[in-house]
Coordinates of C-alpha atoms and ligand atoms in Angstrom, one line a residue:
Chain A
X18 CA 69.7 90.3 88.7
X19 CA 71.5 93.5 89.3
X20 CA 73.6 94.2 91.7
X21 CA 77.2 94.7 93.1
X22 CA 79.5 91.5 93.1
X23 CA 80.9 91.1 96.4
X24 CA 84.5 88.9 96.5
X25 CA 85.8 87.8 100.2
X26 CA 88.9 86.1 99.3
X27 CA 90.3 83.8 101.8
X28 CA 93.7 83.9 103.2
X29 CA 94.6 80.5 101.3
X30 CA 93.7 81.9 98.1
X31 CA 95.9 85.3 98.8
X32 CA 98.9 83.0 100.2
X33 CA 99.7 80.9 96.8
X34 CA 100.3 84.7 95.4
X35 CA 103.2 86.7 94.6
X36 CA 102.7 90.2 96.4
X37 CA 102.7 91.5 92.1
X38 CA 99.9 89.1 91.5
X39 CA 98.1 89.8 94.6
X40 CA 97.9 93.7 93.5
X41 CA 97.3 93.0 89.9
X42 CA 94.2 90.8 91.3
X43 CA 92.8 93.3 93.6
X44 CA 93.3 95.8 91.3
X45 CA 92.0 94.3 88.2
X46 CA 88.4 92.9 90.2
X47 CA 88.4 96.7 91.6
X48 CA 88.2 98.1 88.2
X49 CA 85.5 95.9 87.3
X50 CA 83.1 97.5 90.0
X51 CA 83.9 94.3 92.4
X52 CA 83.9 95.0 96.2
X53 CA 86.5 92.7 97.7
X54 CA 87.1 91.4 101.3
X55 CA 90.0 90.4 102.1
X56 CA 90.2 88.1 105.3
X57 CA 94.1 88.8 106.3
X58 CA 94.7 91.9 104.6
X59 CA 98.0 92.9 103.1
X60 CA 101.7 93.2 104.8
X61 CA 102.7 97.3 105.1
X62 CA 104.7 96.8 101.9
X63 CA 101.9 95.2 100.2
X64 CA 99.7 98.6 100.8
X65 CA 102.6 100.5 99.6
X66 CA 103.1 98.6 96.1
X67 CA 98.9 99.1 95.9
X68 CA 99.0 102.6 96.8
X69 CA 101.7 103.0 94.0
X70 CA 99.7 100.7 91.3
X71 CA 96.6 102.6 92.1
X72 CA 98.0 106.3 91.1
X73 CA 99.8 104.7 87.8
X74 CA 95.9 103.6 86.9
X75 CA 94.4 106.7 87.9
X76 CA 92.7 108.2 84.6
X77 CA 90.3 110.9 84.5
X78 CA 86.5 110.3 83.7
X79 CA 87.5 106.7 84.0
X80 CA 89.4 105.7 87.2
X81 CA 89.3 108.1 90.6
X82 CA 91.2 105.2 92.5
X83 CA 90.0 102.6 95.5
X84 CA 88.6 103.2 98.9
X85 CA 90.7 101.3 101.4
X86 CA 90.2 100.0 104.8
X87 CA 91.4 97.9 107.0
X88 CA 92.3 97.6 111.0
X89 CA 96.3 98.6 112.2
X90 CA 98.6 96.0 112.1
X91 CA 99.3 93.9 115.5
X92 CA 103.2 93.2 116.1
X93 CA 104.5 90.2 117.6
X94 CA 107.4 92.2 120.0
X95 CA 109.3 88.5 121.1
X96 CA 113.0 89.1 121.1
X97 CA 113.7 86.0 119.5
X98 CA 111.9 87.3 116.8
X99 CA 113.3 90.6 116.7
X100 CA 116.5 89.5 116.9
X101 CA 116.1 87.1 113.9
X102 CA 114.9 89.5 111.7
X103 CA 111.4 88.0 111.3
X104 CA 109.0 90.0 110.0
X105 CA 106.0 89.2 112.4
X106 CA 103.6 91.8 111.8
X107 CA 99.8 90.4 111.4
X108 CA 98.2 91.7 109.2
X109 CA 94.1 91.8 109.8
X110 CA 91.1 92.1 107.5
X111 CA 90.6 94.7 104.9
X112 CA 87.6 95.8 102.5
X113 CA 88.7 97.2 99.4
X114 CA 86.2 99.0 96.3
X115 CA 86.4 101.9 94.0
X116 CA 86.2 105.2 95.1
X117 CA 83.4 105.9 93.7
X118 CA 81.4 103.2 94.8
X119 CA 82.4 102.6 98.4
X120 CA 82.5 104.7 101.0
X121 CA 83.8 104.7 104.6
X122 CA 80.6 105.6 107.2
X123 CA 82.8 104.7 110.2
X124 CA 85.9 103.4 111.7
X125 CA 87.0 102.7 114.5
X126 CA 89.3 100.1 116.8
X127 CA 87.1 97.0 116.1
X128 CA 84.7 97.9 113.2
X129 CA 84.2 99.3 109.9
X130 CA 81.1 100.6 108.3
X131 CA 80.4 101.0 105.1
X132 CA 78.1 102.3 102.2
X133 CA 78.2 100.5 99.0
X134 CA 76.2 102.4 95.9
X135 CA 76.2 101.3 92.1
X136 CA 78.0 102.3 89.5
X137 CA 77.6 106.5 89.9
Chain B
X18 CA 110.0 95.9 126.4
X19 CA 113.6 97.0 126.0
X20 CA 114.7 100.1 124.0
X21 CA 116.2 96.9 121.5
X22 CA 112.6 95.2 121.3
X23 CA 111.0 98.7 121.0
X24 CA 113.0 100.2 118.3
X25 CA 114.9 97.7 116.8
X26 CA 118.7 96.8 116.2
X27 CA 119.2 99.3 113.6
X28 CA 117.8 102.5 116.0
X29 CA 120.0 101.4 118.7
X30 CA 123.1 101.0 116.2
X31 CA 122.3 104.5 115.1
X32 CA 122.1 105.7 118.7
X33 CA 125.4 104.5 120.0
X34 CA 127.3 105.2 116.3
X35 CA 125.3 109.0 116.5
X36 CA 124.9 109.5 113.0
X37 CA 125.3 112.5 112.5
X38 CA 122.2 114.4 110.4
X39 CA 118.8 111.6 111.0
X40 CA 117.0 112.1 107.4
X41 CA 113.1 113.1 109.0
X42 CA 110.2 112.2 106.4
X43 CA 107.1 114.6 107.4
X44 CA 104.0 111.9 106.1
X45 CA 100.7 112.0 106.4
X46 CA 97.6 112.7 104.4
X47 CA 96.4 115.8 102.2
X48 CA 96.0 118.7 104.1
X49 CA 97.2 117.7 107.4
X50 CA 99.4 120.8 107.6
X51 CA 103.1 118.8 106.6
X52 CA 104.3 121.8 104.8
X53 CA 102.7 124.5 107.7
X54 CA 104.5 122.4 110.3
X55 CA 107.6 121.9 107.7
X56 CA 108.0 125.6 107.7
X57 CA 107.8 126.6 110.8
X58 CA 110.2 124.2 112.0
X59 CA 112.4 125.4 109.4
X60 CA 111.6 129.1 109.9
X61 CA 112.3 128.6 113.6
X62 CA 115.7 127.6 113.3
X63 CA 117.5 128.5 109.8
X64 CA 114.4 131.8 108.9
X65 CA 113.0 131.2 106.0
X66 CA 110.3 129.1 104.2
X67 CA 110.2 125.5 102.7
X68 CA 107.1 125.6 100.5
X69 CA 104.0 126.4 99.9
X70 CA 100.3 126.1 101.6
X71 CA 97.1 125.5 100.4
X72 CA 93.4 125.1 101.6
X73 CA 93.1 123.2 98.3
X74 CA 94.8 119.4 99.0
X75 CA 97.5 117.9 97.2
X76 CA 99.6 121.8 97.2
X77 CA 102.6 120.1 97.4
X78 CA 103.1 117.6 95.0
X79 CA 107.0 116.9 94.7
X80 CA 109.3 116.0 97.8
X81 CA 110.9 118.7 98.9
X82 CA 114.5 118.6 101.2
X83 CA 116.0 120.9 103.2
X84 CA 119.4 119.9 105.0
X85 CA 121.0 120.5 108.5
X86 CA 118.6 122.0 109.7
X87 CA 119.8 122.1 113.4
X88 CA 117.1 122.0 116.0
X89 CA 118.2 122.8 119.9
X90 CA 115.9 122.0 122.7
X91 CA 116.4 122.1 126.6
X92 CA 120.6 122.2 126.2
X93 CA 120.1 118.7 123.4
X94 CA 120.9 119.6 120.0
X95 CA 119.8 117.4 116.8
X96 CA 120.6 118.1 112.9
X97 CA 117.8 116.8 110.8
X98 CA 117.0 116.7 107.1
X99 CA 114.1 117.9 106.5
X100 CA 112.0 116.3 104.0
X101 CA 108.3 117.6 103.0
X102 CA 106.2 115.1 101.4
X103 CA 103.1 115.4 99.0
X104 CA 99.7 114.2 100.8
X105 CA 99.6 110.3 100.9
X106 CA 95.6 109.5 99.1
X107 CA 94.5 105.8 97.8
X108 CA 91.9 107.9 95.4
X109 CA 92.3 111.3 93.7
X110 CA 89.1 113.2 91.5
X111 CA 89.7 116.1 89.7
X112 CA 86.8 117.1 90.1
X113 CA 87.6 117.9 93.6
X114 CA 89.4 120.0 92.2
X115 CA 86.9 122.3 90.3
X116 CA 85.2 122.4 93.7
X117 CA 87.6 125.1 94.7
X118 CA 87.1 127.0 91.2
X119 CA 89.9 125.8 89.0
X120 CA 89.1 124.8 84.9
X121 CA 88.5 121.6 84.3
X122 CA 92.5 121.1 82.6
X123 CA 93.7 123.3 85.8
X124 CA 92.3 120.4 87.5
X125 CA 93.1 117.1 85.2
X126 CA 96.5 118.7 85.5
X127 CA 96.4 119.1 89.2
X128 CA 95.3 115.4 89.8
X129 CA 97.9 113.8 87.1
X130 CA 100.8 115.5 89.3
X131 CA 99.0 114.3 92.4
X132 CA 99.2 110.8 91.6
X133 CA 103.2 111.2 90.6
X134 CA 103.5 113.1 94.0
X135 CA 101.9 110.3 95.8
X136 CA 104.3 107.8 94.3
X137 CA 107.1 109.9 94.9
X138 CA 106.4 110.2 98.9
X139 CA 106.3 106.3 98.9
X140 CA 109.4 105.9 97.4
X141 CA 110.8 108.0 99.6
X142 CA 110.0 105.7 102.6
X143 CA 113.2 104.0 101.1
X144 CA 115.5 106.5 102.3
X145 CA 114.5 107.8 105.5
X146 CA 115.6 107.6 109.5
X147 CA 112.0 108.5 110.5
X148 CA 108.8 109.8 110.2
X149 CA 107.0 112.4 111.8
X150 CA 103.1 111.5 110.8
X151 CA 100.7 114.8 110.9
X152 CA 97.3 113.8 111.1
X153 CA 94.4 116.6 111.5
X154 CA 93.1 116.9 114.8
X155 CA 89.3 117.3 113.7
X156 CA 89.6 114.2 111.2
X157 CA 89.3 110.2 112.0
X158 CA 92.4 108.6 112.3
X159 CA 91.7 105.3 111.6
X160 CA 92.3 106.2 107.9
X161 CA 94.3 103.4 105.4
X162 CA 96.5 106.4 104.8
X163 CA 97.8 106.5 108.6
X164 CA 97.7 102.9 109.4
X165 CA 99.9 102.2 105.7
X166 CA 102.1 105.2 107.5
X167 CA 102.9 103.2 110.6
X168 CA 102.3 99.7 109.8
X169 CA 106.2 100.8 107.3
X170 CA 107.7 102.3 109.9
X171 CA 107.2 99.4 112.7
X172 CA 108.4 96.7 110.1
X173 CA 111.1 98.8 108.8
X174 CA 112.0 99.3 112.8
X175 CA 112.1 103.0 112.0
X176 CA 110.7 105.6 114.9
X177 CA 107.7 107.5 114.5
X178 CA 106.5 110.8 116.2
X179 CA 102.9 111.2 115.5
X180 CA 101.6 114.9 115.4
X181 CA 97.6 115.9 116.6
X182 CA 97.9 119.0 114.2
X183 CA 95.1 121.8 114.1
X184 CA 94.3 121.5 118.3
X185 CA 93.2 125.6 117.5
X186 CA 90.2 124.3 115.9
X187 CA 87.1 123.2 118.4
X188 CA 86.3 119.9 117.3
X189 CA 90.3 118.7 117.8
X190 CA 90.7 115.4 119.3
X191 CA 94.2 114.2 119.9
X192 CA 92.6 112.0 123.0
X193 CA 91.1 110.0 120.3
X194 CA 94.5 109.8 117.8
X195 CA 96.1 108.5 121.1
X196 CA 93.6 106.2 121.3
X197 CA 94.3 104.7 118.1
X198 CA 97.4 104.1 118.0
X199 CA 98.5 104.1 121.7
X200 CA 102.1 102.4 121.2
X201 CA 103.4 105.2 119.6
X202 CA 104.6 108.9 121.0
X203 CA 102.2 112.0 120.2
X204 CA 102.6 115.8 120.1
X205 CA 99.2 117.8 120.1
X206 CA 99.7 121.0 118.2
X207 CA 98.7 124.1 116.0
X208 CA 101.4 124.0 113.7
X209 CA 99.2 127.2 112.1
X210 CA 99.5 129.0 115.6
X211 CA 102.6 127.5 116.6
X212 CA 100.9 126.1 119.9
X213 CA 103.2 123.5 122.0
X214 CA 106.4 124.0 119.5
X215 CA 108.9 123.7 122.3
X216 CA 107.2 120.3 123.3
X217 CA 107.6 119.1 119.3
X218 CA 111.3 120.1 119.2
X219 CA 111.8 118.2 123.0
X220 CA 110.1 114.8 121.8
X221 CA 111.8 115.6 118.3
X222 CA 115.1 115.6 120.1
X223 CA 114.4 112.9 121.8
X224 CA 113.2 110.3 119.1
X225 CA 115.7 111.8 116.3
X226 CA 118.6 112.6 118.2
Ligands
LIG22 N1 93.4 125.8 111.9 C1 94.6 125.3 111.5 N2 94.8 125.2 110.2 C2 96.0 124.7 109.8 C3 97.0 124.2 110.7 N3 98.0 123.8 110.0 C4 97.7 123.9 108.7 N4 96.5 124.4 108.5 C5 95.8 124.8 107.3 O1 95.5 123.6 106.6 C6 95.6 123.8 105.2 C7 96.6 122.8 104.6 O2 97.9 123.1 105.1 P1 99.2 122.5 104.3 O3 100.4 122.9 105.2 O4 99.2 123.0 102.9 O5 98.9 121.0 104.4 P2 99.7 119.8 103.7 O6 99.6 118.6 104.7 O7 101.1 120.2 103.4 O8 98.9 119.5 102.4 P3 99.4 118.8 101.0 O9 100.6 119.5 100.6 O10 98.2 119.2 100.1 O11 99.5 117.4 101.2 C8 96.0 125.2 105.0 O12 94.9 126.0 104.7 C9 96.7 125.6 106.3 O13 96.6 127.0 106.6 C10 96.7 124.4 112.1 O14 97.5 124.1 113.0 N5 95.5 124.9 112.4
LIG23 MG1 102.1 120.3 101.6

Protein backbone atom coordinates (compact mmCIF):
# COMPACT_ATOMS: atom_id res chain seq x y z
CA UNK A 1 0.00 0.00 0.00
CA UNK A 2 1.08 3.52 -0.63
CA UNK A 3 0.95 5.94 1.50
CA UNK A 4 2.62 8.47 4.06
CA UNK A 5 4.01 6.83 7.34
CA UNK A 6 2.73 8.56 10.17
CA UNK A 7 5.11 8.30 13.67
CA UNK A 8 3.38 9.72 17.08
CA UNK A 9 6.08 9.12 19.42
CA UNK A 10 5.23 9.01 23.04
CA UNK A 11 6.71 11.14 25.64
CA UNK A 12 8.42 7.86 27.23
CA UNK A 13 10.14 7.10 24.12
CA UNK A 14 11.45 11.02 23.68
CA UNK A 15 12.44 10.99 27.63
CA UNK A 16 15.24 8.00 27.48
CA UNK A 17 16.91 10.60 24.82
CA UNK A 18 19.57 12.96 24.82
CA UNK A 19 18.22 16.38 23.35
CA UNK A 20 21.29 15.42 20.23
CA UNK A 21 19.54 12.13 19.79
CA UNK A 22 16.18 13.48 20.01
CA UNK A 23 17.07 15.93 16.92
CA UNK A 24 19.05 13.43 15.04
CA UNK A 25 15.70 11.17 15.29
CA UNK A 26 13.31 13.74 14.25
CA UNK A 27 15.45 14.80 11.78
CA UNK A 28 16.53 11.61 10.19
CA UNK A 29 12.49 10.03 10.11
CA UNK A 30 11.79 13.67 8.51
CA UNK A 31 14.05 13.13 5.69
CA UNK A 32 12.62 9.88 4.97
CA UNK A 33 9.16 11.55 4.13
CA UNK A 34 7.82 10.39 7.82
CA UNK A 35 5.24 12.75 9.44
CA UNK A 36 5.90 12.64 13.19
CA UNK A 37 3.77 13.61 16.24
CA UNK A 38 5.17 14.28 18.97
CA UNK A 39 2.98 14.05 22.23
CA UNK A 40 5.07 16.58 24.66
CA UNK A 41 6.87 18.47 22.11
CA UNK A 42 10.36 19.86 22.62
CA UNK A 43 11.85 22.31 25.46
CA UNK A 44 12.56 26.11 23.80
CA UNK A 45 16.23 24.95 23.52
CA UNK A 46 15.31 21.88 21.93
CA UNK A 47 13.54 23.95 18.95
CA UNK A 48 16.52 25.98 18.81
CA UNK A 49 19.25 23.06 18.30
CA UNK A 50 16.39 21.78 15.50
CA UNK A 51 16.03 24.96 13.89
CA UNK A 52 19.99 24.97 13.74
CA UNK A 53 20.27 21.15 12.49
CA UNK A 54 17.64 21.80 10.00
CA UNK A 55 19.52 24.80 8.01
CA UNK A 56 23.06 22.74 8.19
CA UNK A 57 20.85 19.91 6.13
CA UNK A 58 19.28 22.26 3.91
CA UNK A 59 20.44 21.22 0.25
CA UNK A 60 18.95 22.36 -2.91
CA UNK A 61 16.74 20.04 -5.08
CA UNK A 62 17.07 17.71 -2.21
CA UNK A 63 16.09 19.12 1.26
CA UNK A 64 13.81 22.63 1.61
CA UNK A 65 13.68 22.01 5.48
CA UNK A 66 10.58 20.82 7.94
CA UNK A 67 7.23 22.35 8.61
CA UNK A 68 6.87 22.92 12.39
CA UNK A 69 4.03 23.26 14.67
CA UNK A 70 3.24 23.11 17.86
CA UNK A 71 1.07 25.04 20.76
CA UNK A 72 3.17 27.94 23.11
CA UNK A 73 4.71 26.77 25.91
CA UNK A 74 2.78 26.97 29.50
CA UNK A 75 5.05 28.24 32.45
CA UNK A 76 4.71 27.06 35.92
CA UNK A 77 5.26 30.96 37.67
CA UNK A 78 5.61 29.26 41.56
CA UNK A 79 8.29 31.16 43.34
CA UNK A 80 9.70 28.21 44.82
CA UNK A 81 10.44 27.28 41.50
CA UNK A 82 11.68 30.35 40.30
CA UNK A 83 13.79 30.91 42.91
CA UNK A 84 15.42 27.40 42.58
CA UNK A 85 16.22 27.81 39.19
CA UNK A 86 13.98 25.09 37.82
CA UNK A 87 13.20 25.10 34.55
CA UNK A 88 9.36 24.35 34.55
CA UNK A 89 8.24 25.20 31.24
CA UNK A 90 5.71 22.46 29.68
CA UNK A 91 6.21 21.82 26.81
CA UNK A 92 2.84 20.59 24.63
CA UNK A 93 2.30 18.61 21.54
CA UNK A 94 3.98 19.24 18.25
CA UNK A 95 3.52 17.79 14.49
CA UNK A 96 6.59 17.90 12.58
CA UNK A 97 7.08 16.88 8.44
CA UNK A 98 9.00 18.23 5.51
CA UNK A 99 8.26 21.18 3.96
CA UNK A 100 7.32 20.07 1.18
CA UNK A 101 4.95 17.66 2.22
CA UNK A 102 3.14 19.24 5.10
CA UNK A 103 1.46 22.18 5.29
CA UNK A 104 -0.15 24.33 8.05
CA UNK A 105 -4.16 25.04 7.08
CA UNK A 106 -4.69 26.58 10.46
CA UNK A 107 -3.61 27.47 13.88
CA UNK A 108 -4.81 28.69 16.46
CA UNK A 109 -4.93 28.63 20.59
CA UNK A 110 -6.24 25.00 20.86
CA UNK A 111 -5.88 23.35 17.37
CA UNK A 112 -3.83 22.76 14.47
CA UNK A 113 -4.86 21.83 10.98
CA UNK A 114 -3.04 20.37 8.55
CA UNK A 115 -2.61 19.07 4.91
CA UNK A 116 -0.44 16.20 4.23
CA UNK A 117 0.38 15.53 0.28
CA UNK A 118 2.98 12.81 -1.11
CA UNK A 119 6.15 13.15 -2.03
CA UNK A 120 5.84 16.41 -4.67
CA UNK B 1 2.89 37.94 40.42
CA UNK B 2 5.81 39.94 41.55
CA UNK B 3 8.19 41.89 39.33
CA UNK B 4 10.84 38.74 40.73
CA UNK B 5 8.24 35.91 39.62
CA UNK B 6 7.56 37.98 36.37
CA UNK B 7 10.97 38.66 35.15
CA UNK B 8 13.26 36.66 36.97
CA UNK B 9 16.27 37.16 39.40
CA UNK B 10 18.57 38.17 36.72
CA UNK B 11 16.14 41.30 35.27
CA UNK B 12 15.75 42.54 38.71
CA UNK B 13 19.65 42.23 39.37
CA UNK B 14 20.09 44.20 36.18
CA UNK B 15 17.47 46.76 37.30
CA UNK B 16 18.93 47.71 40.65
CA UNK B 17 22.82 47.28 39.31
CA UNK B 18 21.56 49.54 35.92
CA UNK B 19 23.75 48.14 33.49
CA UNK B 20 24.55 50.44 31.70
CA UNK B 21 23.90 49.75 27.53
CA UNK B 22 20.89 46.50 27.58
CA UNK B 23 22.13 44.52 24.28
CA UNK B 24 18.26 44.47 22.32
CA UNK B 25 18.04 41.46 19.76
CA UNK B 26 15.23 42.58 17.02
CA UNK B 27 13.72 38.62 16.24
CA UNK B 28 11.20 37.59 14.33
CA UNK B 29 10.42 35.98 11.01
CA UNK B 30 11.27 36.93 7.23
CA UNK B 31 9.80 39.96 6.32
CA UNK B 32 8.30 41.16 9.41
CA UNK B 33 9.96 44.59 8.89
CA UNK B 34 13.14 43.97 11.76
CA UNK B 35 15.53 46.03 9.63
CA UNK B 36 12.48 48.82 8.61
CA UNK B 37 11.83 49.07 12.36
CA UNK B 38 15.87 48.75 13.07
CA UNK B 39 16.34 51.81 11.00
CA UNK B 40 14.04 53.96 12.04
CA UNK B 41 14.80 53.61 15.54
CA UNK B 42 18.27 54.16 14.66
CA UNK B 43 17.62 57.02 12.21
CA UNK B 44 15.47 58.67 14.96
CA UNK B 45 18.06 59.07 17.39
CA UNK B 46 21.81 58.83 15.96
CA UNK B 47 20.42 59.77 11.65
CA UNK B 48 21.42 57.44 9.63
CA UNK B 49 20.60 53.83 8.42
CA UNK B 50 21.36 50.21 9.70
CA UNK B 51 20.70 48.04 6.61
CA UNK B 52 18.99 47.18 4.01
CA UNK B 53 15.08 46.29 3.00
CA UNK B 54 13.66 44.08 0.81
CA UNK B 55 10.13 42.85 -0.35
CA UNK B 56 12.06 39.68 -1.21
CA UNK B 57 12.57 37.72 2.45
CA UNK B 58 15.71 36.71 3.96
CA UNK B 59 17.43 40.55 2.82
CA UNK B 60 19.36 40.51 5.69
CA UNK B 61 21.21 37.60 6.18
CA UNK B 62 24.17 38.41 8.74
CA UNK B 63 23.59 40.04 12.34
CA UNK B 64 24.12 43.35 12.22
CA UNK B 65 25.07 45.74 15.49
CA UNK B 66 24.90 49.12 16.12
CA UNK B 67 26.04 50.45 19.71
CA UNK B 68 24.70 53.19 22.18
CA UNK B 69 22.30 53.99 20.45
CA UNK B 70 20.60 56.37 23.13
CA UNK B 71 16.82 56.37 22.97
CA UNK B 72 14.92 59.30 25.26
CA UNK B 73 11.27 59.10 25.91
CA UNK B 74 8.98 61.21 28.28
CA UNK B 75 12.20 62.72 30.50
CA UNK B 76 13.60 58.42 30.76
CA UNK B 77 16.62 57.88 28.87
CA UNK B 78 17.92 54.24 27.81
CA UNK B 79 21.24 53.22 25.69
CA UNK B 80 20.64 50.12 23.81
CA UNK B 81 22.60 48.01 21.36
CA UNK B 82 21.04 47.55 18.65
CA UNK B 83 21.15 44.25 17.05
CA UNK B 84 19.35 43.38 13.60
CA UNK B 85 18.77 39.83 13.04
CA UNK B 86 18.23 37.70 9.71
CA UNK B 87 14.52 36.26 9.45
CA UNK B 88 14.12 33.23 11.85
CA UNK B 89 12.49 30.22 8.97
CA UNK B 90 12.41 26.22 9.90
CA UNK B 91 12.30 25.76 5.80
CA UNK B 92 14.01 27.79 2.99
CA UNK B 93 13.35 27.02 -1.13
CA UNK B 94 15.25 28.71 -3.57
CA UNK B 95 12.92 28.47 -5.63
CA UNK B 96 11.06 31.13 -3.74
CA UNK B 97 13.54 32.85 -4.77
CA UNK B 98 13.12 32.77 -8.60
CA UNK B 99 9.59 33.78 -7.83
CA UNK B 100 10.85 37.35 -7.54
CA UNK B 101 12.94 36.96 -10.87
CA UNK B 102 16.43 36.10 -9.75
CA UNK B 103 18.66 33.11 -11.75
CA UNK B 104 18.53 30.01 -10.50
CA UNK B 105 22.50 30.40 -8.81
CA UNK B 106 21.21 34.07 -7.69
CA UNK B 107 18.84 32.05 -5.85
CA UNK B 108 20.82 28.71 -4.63
CA UNK B 109 23.18 31.37 -3.46
CA UNK B 110 20.51 33.40 -1.73
CA UNK B 111 19.11 30.34 0.20
CA UNK B 112 22.71 28.80 1.20
CA UNK B 113 23.39 32.33 3.00
CA UNK B 114 19.84 32.19 4.41
CA UNK B 115 20.36 29.14 6.25
CA UNK B 116 23.96 30.48 7.81
CA UNK B 117 21.91 33.72 8.56
CA UNK B 118 19.30 31.74 10.38
CA UNK B 119 21.92 30.01 12.47
CA UNK B 120 23.65 33.01 13.07
CA UNK B 121 20.39 34.81 14.71
CA UNK B 122 20.12 31.74 17.02
CA UNK B 123 23.28 31.86 18.24
CA UNK B 124 22.88 35.17 19.06
CA UNK B 125 20.07 34.46 21.58
CA UNK B 126 23.31 33.64 23.71
CA UNK B 127 24.28 37.04 24.06
CA UNK B 128 21.37 39.23 24.47
CA UNK B 129 19.41 41.41 27.41
CA UNK B 130 16.15 41.15 25.30
CA UNK B 131 14.14 40.77 22.51
CA UNK B 132 12.00 42.86 20.74
CA UNK B 133 9.83 40.19 18.44
CA UNK B 134 8.18 41.91 15.10
CA UNK B 135 5.55 39.88 13.85
CA UNK B 136 3.45 41.12 10.71
CA UNK B 137 0.20 42.44 11.58
CA UNK B 138 -1.66 40.80 8.47
CA UNK B 139 0.07 37.24 9.22
CA UNK B 140 -0.96 34.32 11.93
CA UNK B 141 0.91 34.39 14.79
CA UNK B 142 0.73 31.15 16.02
CA UNK B 143 3.76 30.43 13.89
CA UNK B 144 6.83 27.81 15.33
CA UNK B 145 8.94 30.75 14.52
CA UNK B 146 7.19 33.17 17.22
CA UNK B 147 6.37 30.60 19.80
CA UNK B 148 10.49 29.13 19.45
CA UNK B 149 11.03 33.27 19.88
CA UNK B 150 9.27 33.43 23.31
CA UNK B 151 9.23 30.04 24.63
CA UNK B 152 13.80 31.25 24.84
CA UNK B 153 13.13 34.31 26.20
CA UNK B 154 10.70 33.07 29.26
CA UNK B 155 13.15 30.22 30.21
CA UNK B 156 16.11 32.36 29.77
CA UNK B 157 14.01 34.97 32.11
CA UNK B 158 14.89 37.51 29.52
CA UNK B 159 12.02 40.40 28.74
CA UNK B 160 10.29 40.54 25.57
CA UNK B 161 8.41 43.47 23.78
CA UNK B 162 6.39 42.07 21.08
CA UNK B 163 5.73 44.53 18.02
CA UNK B 164 2.10 44.31 15.73
CA UNK B 165 4.18 45.75 12.75
CA UNK B 166 2.37 46.81 9.31
CA UNK B 167 -1.12 48.21 11.28
CA UNK B 168 -1.09 50.57 7.76
CA UNK B 169 -2.19 47.70 5.96
CA UNK B 170 -6.18 46.77 6.14
CA UNK B 171 -6.20 43.39 7.12
CA UNK B 172 -3.79 44.24 10.44
CA UNK B 173 -4.78 42.40 13.47
CA UNK B 174 -2.76 43.16 16.53
CA UNK B 175 -6.16 42.19 18.63
CA UNK B 176 -5.51 38.81 17.51
CA UNK B 177 -1.30 38.71 18.29
CA UNK B 178 -2.55 39.97 21.80
CA UNK B 179 -4.64 37.24 21.89
CA UNK B 180 -2.01 34.76 21.40
CA UNK B 181 0.26 35.48 23.60
CA UNK B 182 -1.50 37.66 26.20
CA UNK B 183 1.25 37.47 29.01
CA UNK B 184 3.48 39.45 27.22
CA UNK B 185 3.59 43.52 26.49
CA UNK B 186 2.63 44.61 22.74
CA UNK B 187 3.18 47.75 20.64
CA UNK B 188 0.94 48.06 17.43
CA UNK B 189 2.84 49.87 14.71
CA UNK B 190 3.84 50.84 11.05
CA UNK B 191 7.31 50.77 11.45
CA UNK B 192 7.05 51.74 7.37
CA UNK B 193 4.96 54.94 8.32
CA UNK B 194 6.39 55.41 11.54
CA UNK B 195 2.75 55.18 13.25
CA UNK B 196 2.85 55.00 17.24
CA UNK B 197 6.91 55.43 17.52
CA UNK B 198 6.68 57.57 20.67
CA UNK B 199 4.50 54.67 22.23
CA UNK B 200 7.56 51.98 21.10
CA UNK B 201 10.34 54.12 22.57
CA UNK B 202 7.88 54.60 26.03
CA UNK B 203 7.34 50.71 26.41
CA UNK B 204 11.10 50.37 25.07
CA UNK B 205 12.14 52.46 27.92
CA UNK B 206 10.28 50.90 30.11
CA UNK B 207 11.14 47.04 29.55
CA UNK B 208 14.97 47.92 28.63
CA UNK B 209 15.78 50.53 30.80
N1 LIG C 1 2.99 48.24 4.72
C1 LIG C 1 4.09 48.09 5.47
N2 LIG C 1 5.16 47.48 4.97
C2 LIG C 1 6.26 47.34 5.77
C3 LIG C 1 6.29 47.82 7.09
N3 LIG C 1 7.50 47.54 7.62
C4 LIG C 1 8.20 46.90 6.66
N4 LIG C 1 7.46 46.79 5.52
C5 LIG C 1 7.86 46.18 4.24
O1 LIG C 1 8.06 44.79 4.44
C6 LIG C 1 9.13 44.32 3.61
C7 LIG C 1 10.18 43.67 4.46
O2 LIG C 1 10.80 44.63 5.29
P1 LIG C 1 12.21 44.37 5.98
O3 LIG C 1 12.45 45.48 6.94
O4 LIG C 1 13.25 44.10 4.95
O5 LIG C 1 11.87 43.03 6.76
P2 LIG C 1 12.85 42.10 7.64
O6 LIG C 1 12.02 41.60 8.76
O7 LIG C 1 14.10 42.85 7.98
O8 LIG C 1 13.13 40.92 6.61
P3 LIG C 1 14.42 39.93 6.51
O9 LIG C 1 15.65 40.75 6.65
O10 LIG C 1 14.26 39.34 5.16
O11 LIG C 1 14.24 38.92 7.58
C8 LIG C 1 9.65 45.54 2.88
O12 LIG C 1 9.03 45.59 1.59
C9 LIG C 1 9.19 46.71 3.74
O13 LIG C 1 9.00 47.91 3.01
C10 LIG C 1 5.11 48.49 7.60
O14 LIG C 1 5.03 48.95 8.74
N5 LIG C 1 4.04 48.57 6.75
MG1 LIG D 1 16.05 42.47 7.58
Amino acid sequence: MEGIQLDLLSEDMLESMTPMEKIRHILDEVRNGKILVVEKGLTPNEQTKLIEMTMTEISPEDFSGIEIESYPVKQNYTIFNRFFGKNTVKTRLTVIGPANQLKTIKKDRDLISALVSSRS
Amino acid sequence: MGLMSKLGFSHLFNRIFRKKVSRIGIYGPPNAGKTTLANRIVRDFTGDAMGPVSPVPHETRRVRRREGVQIESNGSKVKLDVVDTPGLATKIDFHDFMAFGMTEDEAKRRAKEATEGVIEAVKWLDDLDGVILVMDATEDPYTQVNVTVIGNMEARKLPLLIVANKIDLPTASPARIHSAFPQHPMVPISALAGQNMDMLYDKIADRFG
